[in-house]
XYZ file of C-alpha atoms in Angstrom:
82
model
C 5.637 -2.828 4.877
C 6.449 -5.362 2.182
C 10.204 -5.453 1.807
C 10.867 -3.780 5.185
C 13.576 -1.552 3.710
C 13.723 1.796 5.462
C 13.676 4.865 3.293
C 12.512 8.477 3.347
C 8.790 9.070 3.549
C 8.686 10.808 0.159
C 9.673 7.557 -1.586
C 6.831 5.557 -0.023
C 3.170 5.357 -0.943
C 0.721 5.925 1.899
C -2.191 3.510 2.036
C -5.458 3.882 3.914
C -8.210 1.346 4.594
C -11.675 2.690 3.684
C -14.594 0.331 4.344
C -12.553 -2.804 3.741
C -10.758 -1.461 0.661
C -7.077 -0.472 0.629
C -6.847 2.903 -1.087
C -3.631 4.570 -2.256
C -3.185 8.035 -0.771
C -0.327 9.680 -2.700
C -1.199 13.133 -1.319
C -1.193 11.801 2.262
C -4.394 13.610 3.164
C -7.002 10.881 3.666
C -8.127 10.382 7.253
C -7.550 7.184 9.126
C -4.805 4.800 10.028
C -2.177 4.716 7.315
C 0.521 2.306 6.246
C 3.437 2.850 3.887
C 4.661 0.743 1.010
C 7.201 1.137 -1.765
C 5.156 1.822 -4.907
C 6.378 -1.360 -6.606
C 4.507 -4.560 -7.436
C 7.243 -6.680 -5.834
C 6.855 -4.914 -2.519
C 3.078 -5.402 -2.706
C 3.557 -9.136 -3.300
C 5.848 -9.432 -0.278
C 3.351 -7.576 1.916
C 0.548 -9.875 0.761
C 2.638 -12.980 1.373
C 3.445 -11.795 4.902
C -0.214 -10.923 5.549
C 0.932 -7.463 6.562
C -2.199 -5.536 5.542
C -4.683 -6.926 8.095
C -2.102 -6.366 10.845
C -1.217 -2.849 9.712
C -4.835 -1.776 9.484
C -5.970 -3.857 12.461
C -8.629 -5.477 10.291
C -10.403 -8.652 11.311
C -11.125 -9.926 7.814
C -9.738 -9.827 4.315
C -9.128 -6.500 2.616
C -9.826 -5.648 -1.019
C -6.647 -4.600 -2.849
C -8.150 -4.047 -6.298
C -7.699 -0.255 -6.258
C -4.145 -0.550 -4.945
C -3.156 -3.076 -7.625
C -4.717 -0.918 -10.367
C -2.882 2.151 -9.082
C 0.482 0.358 -9.016
C -0.040 -1.139 -12.486
C -0.996 2.254 -13.899
C 1.998 3.860 -12.224
C 4.307 1.129 -13.502
C 2.927 1.476 -17.064
C 3.512 5.238 -16.924
C 7.148 4.703 -16.007
C 6.777 5.291 -12.271
C 6.005 8.989 -12.558
C 2.610 9.287 -10.849
């Protein structure tokens, strides 16, 4: 979604919009419309710059990305092994 590089599904992080909040779904089990993103802060920045999230989730307004940012930062701090 951010960098638009195609890769296998297992290397992407599934995201779901829940009540205006973008939630990471690493297990891929949450209901709802999903979008995929490389689990890297750079890819997140590109997606934000392109305004890809409202389009992907068909949302009318702004979406809260606090949980997604926290998840990516925690994953990055742990060495990318979450």
